PDB file of C-alpha atoms in Angstrom:
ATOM      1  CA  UNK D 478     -27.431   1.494  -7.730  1.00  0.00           C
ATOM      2  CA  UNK D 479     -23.712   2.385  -8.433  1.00  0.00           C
ATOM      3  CA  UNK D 480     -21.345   0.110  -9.176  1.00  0.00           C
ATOM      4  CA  UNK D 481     -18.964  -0.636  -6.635  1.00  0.00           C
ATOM      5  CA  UNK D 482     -14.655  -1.321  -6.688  1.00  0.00           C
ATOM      6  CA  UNK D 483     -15.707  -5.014  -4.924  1.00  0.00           C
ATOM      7  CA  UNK D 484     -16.964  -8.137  -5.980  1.00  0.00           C
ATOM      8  CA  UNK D 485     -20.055  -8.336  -7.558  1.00  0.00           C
ATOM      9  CA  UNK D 486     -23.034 -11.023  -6.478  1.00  0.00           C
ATOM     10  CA  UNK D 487     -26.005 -12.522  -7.091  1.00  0.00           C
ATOM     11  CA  UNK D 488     -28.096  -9.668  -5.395  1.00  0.00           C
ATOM     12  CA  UNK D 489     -31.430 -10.327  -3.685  1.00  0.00           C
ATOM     13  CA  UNK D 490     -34.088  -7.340  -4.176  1.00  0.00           C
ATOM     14  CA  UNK D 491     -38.006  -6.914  -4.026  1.00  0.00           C
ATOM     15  CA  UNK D 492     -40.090  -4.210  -4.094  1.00  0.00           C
ATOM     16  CA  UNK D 493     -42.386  -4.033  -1.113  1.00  0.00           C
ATOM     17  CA  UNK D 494     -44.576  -0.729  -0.240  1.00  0.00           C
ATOM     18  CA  UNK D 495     -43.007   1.210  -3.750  1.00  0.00           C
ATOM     19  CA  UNK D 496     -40.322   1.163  -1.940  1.00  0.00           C
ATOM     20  CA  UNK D 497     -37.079  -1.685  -3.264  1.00  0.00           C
ATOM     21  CA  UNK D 498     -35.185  -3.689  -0.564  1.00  0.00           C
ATOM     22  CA  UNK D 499     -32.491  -5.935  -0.304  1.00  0.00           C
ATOM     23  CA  UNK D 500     -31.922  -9.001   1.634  1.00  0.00           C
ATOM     24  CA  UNK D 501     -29.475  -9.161   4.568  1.00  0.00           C
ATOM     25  CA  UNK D 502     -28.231 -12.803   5.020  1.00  0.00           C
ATOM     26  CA  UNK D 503     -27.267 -12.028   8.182  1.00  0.00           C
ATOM     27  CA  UNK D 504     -30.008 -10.332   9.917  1.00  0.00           C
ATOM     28  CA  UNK D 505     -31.943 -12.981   7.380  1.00  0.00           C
ATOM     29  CA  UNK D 506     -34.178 -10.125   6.492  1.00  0.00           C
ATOM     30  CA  UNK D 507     -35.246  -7.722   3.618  1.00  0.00           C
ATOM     31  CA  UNK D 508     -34.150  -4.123   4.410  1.00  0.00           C
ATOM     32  CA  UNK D 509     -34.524  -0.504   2.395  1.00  0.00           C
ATOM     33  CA  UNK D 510     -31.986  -0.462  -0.207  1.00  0.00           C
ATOM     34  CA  UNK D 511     -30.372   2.686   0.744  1.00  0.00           C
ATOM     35  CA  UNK D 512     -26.530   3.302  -0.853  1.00  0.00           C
ATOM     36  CA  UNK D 513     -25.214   2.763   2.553  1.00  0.00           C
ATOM     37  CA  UNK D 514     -27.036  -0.561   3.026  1.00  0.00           C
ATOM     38  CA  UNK D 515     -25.851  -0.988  -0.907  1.00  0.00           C
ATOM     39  CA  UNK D 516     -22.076  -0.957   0.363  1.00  0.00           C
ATOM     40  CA  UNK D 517     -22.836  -2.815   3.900  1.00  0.00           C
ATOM     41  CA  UNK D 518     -24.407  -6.031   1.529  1.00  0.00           C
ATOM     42  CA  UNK D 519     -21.447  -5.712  -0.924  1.00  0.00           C
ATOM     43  CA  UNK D 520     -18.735  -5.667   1.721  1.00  0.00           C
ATOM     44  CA  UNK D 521     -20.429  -8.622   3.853  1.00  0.00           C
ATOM     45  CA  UNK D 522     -20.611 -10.802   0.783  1.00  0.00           C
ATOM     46  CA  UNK D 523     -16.768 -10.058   0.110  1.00  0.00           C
ATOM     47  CA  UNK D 524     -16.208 -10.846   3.753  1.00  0.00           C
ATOM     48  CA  UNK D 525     -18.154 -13.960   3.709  1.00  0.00           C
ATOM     49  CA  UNK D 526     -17.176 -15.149  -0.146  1.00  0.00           C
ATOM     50  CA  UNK D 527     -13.533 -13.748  -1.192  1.00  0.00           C
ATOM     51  CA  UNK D 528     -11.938 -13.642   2.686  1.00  0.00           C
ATOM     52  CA  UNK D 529     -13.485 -16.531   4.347  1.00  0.00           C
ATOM     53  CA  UNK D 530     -15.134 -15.161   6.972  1.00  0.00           C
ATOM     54  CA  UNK D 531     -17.853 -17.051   9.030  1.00  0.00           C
ATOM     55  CA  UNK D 532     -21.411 -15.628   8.315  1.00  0.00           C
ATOM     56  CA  UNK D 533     -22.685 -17.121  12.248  1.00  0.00           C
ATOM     57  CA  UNK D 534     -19.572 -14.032  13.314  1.00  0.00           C
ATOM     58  CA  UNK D 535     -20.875 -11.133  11.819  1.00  0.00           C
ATOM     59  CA  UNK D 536     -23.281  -8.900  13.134  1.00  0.00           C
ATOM     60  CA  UNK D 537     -24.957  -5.707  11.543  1.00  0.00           C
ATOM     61  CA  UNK D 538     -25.547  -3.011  12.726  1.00  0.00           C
ATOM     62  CA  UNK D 539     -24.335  -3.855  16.393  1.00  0.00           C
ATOM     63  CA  UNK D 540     -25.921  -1.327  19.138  1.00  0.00           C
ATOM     64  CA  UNK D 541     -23.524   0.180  21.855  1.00  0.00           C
ATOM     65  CA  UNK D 542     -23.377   3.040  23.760  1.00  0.00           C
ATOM     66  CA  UNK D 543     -21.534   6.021  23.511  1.00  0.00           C
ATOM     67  CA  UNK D 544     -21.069   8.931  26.081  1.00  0.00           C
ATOM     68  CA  UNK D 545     -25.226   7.998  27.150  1.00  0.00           C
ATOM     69  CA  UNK D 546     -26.057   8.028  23.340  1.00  0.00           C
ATOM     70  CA  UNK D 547     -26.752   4.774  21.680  1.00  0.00           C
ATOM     71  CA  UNK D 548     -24.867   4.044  18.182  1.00  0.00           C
ATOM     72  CA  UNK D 549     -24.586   1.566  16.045  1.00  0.00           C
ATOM     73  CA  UNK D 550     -21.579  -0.093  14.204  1.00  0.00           C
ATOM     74  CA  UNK D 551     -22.073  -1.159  10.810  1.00  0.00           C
ATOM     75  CA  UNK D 552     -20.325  -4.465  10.554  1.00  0.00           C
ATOM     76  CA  UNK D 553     -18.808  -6.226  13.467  1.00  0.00           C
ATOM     77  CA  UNK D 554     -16.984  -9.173  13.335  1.00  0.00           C
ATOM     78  CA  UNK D 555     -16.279 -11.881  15.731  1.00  0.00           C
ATOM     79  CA  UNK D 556     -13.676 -14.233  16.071  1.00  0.00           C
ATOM     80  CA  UNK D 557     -14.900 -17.723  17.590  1.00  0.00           C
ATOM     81  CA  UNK D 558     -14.894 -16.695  21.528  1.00  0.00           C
ATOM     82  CA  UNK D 559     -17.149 -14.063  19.953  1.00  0.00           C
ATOM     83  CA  UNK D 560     -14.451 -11.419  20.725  1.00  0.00           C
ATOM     84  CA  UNK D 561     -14.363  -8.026  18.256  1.00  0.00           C
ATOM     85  CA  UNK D 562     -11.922  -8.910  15.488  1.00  0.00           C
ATOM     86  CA  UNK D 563     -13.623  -5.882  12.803  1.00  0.00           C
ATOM     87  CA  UNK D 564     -14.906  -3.020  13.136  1.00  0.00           C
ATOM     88  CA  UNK D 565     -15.979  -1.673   9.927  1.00  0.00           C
ATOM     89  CA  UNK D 566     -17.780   1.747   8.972  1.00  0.00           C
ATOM     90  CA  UNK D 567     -20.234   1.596   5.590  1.00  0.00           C
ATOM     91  CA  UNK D 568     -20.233   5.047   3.523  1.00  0.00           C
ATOM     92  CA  UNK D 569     -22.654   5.253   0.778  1.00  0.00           C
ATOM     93  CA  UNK D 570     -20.616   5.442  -2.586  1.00  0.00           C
ATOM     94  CA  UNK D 571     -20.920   9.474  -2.933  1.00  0.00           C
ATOM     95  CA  UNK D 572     -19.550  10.186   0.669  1.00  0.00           C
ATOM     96  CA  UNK D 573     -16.047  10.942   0.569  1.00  0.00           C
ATOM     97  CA  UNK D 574     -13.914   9.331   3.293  1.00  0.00           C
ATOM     98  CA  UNK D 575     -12.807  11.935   6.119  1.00  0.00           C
ATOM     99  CA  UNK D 576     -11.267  12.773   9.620  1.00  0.00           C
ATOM    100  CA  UNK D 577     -14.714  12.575  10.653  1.00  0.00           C
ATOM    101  CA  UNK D 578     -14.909   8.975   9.660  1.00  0.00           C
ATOM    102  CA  UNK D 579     -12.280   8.028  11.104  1.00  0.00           C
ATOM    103  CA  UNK D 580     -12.969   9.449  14.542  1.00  0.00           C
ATOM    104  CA  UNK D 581     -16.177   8.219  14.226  1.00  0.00           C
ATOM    105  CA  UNK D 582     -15.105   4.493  13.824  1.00  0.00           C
ATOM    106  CA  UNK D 583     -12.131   5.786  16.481  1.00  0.00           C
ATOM    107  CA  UNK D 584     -15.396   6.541  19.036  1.00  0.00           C
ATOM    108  CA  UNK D 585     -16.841   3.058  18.474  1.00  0.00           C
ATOM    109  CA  UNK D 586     -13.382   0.941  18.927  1.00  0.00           C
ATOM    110  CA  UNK D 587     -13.115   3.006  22.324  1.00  0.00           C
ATOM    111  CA  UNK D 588     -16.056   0.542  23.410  1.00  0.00           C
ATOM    112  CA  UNK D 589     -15.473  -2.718  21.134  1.00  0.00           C
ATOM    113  CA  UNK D 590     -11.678  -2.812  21.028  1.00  0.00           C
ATOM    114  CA  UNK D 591     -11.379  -4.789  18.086  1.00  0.00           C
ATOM    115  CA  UNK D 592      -7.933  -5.811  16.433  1.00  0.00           C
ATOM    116  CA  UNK D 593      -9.143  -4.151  12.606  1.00  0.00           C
ATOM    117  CA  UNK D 594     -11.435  -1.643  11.830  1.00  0.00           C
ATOM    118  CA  UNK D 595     -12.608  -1.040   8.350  1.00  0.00           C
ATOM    119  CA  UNK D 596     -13.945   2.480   6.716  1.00  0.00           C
ATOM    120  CA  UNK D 597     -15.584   1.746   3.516  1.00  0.00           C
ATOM    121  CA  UNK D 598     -17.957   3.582   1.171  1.00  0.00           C
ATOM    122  CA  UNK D 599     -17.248   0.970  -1.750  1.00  0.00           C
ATOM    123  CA  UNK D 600     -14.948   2.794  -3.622  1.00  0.00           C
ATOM    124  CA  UNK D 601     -12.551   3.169  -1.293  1.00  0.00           C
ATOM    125  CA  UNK D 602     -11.846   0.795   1.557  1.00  0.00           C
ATOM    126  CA  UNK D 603      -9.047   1.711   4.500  1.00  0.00           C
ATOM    127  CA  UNK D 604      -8.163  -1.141   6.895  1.00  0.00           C
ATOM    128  CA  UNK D 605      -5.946   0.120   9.669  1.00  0.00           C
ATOM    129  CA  UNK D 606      -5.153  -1.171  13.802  1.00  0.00           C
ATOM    130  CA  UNK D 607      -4.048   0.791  16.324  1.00  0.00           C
ATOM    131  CA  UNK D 608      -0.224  -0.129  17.442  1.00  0.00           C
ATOM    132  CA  UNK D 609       0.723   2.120  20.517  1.00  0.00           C
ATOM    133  CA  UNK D 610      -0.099   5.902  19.330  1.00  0.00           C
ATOM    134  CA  UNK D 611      -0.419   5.098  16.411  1.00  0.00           C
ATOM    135  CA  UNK D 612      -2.907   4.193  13.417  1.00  0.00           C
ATOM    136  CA  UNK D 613      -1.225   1.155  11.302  1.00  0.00           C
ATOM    137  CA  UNK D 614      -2.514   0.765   7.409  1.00  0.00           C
ATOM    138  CA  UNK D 615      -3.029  -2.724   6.063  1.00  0.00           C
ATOM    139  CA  UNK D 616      -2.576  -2.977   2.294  1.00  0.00           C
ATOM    140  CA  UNK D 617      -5.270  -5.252   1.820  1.00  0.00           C
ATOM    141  CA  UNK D 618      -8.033  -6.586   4.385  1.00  0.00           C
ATOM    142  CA  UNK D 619      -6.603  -9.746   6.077  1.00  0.00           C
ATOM    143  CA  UNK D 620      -8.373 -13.016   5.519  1.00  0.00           C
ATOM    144  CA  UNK D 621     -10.317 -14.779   8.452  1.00  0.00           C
ATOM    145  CA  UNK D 622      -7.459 -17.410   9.102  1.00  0.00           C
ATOM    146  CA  UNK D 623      -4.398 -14.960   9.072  1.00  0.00           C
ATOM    147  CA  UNK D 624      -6.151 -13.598  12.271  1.00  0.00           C
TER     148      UNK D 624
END
């Protein structure tokens, strides 16, 4: 797998049915390595290890519904009344960020309504909140205590 602009760690793999999978520590389970599942470990790691955020208030892959359709967010984060501080959308490495990302991530805060959301594909990482009309860029993603 590519190498990514965050933090490495001490990955977990195993091959099971030819196939290679990584752990998830928080759904405490081996998954398909995909590239997108590639970023979603990295970034939870960097969450959990360089920003201090509780593992027991992140959940992957979160089902909600949209318009009748079910989706999924990639990362959500909780703050301790289990309210949606994160919202953050997982790119594989070779997808290029675009106004499609962000209205999809736009779609799912319409139903979460968290304070952050997060568009990452590993190389590139946008942190933003919505203030009034507008969409507000953070320069770096906040730490779990300076929420």
């Amino acid at each position: 797998m590519q190498k990514l602009n965050l933090p490495p760690y001490d990955v977990n793999l195993r091959k099971m049915d030819g196939k290679i999978h990584i752990f998830d520590p928080i759904r405490k389970k081996f998954l398909v390595l995909t590239p997108e599942e590639w970023v979603r470990q990295h970034f939870i790691q960097f969450l959990i290890h360089y920003k201090n955020y509780p593992a027991s208030l992140i959940k992957s892959e979160s089902g909600l519904k949209y318009h009748e359709r079910k989706k999924r967010t990639d990362v959500t984060v909780f703050n301790r009344k289990m309210e949606p501080l994160l919202l953050i959308e997982c790119k594989a490495p070779e997808v290029k960020i675009s106004n499609n990302t962000f209205s999809q991530i736009a779609n799912y805060y319409s139903q979460f309504q968290a304070k952050y959301m997060i568009i990452t594909n590993g190389m590139e990482h946008y942190c933003f909140r919505p203030d009034a009309k507008e969409l507000v860029f953070e320069k770096e993603i906040p730490k779990f205590l300076d929420l």
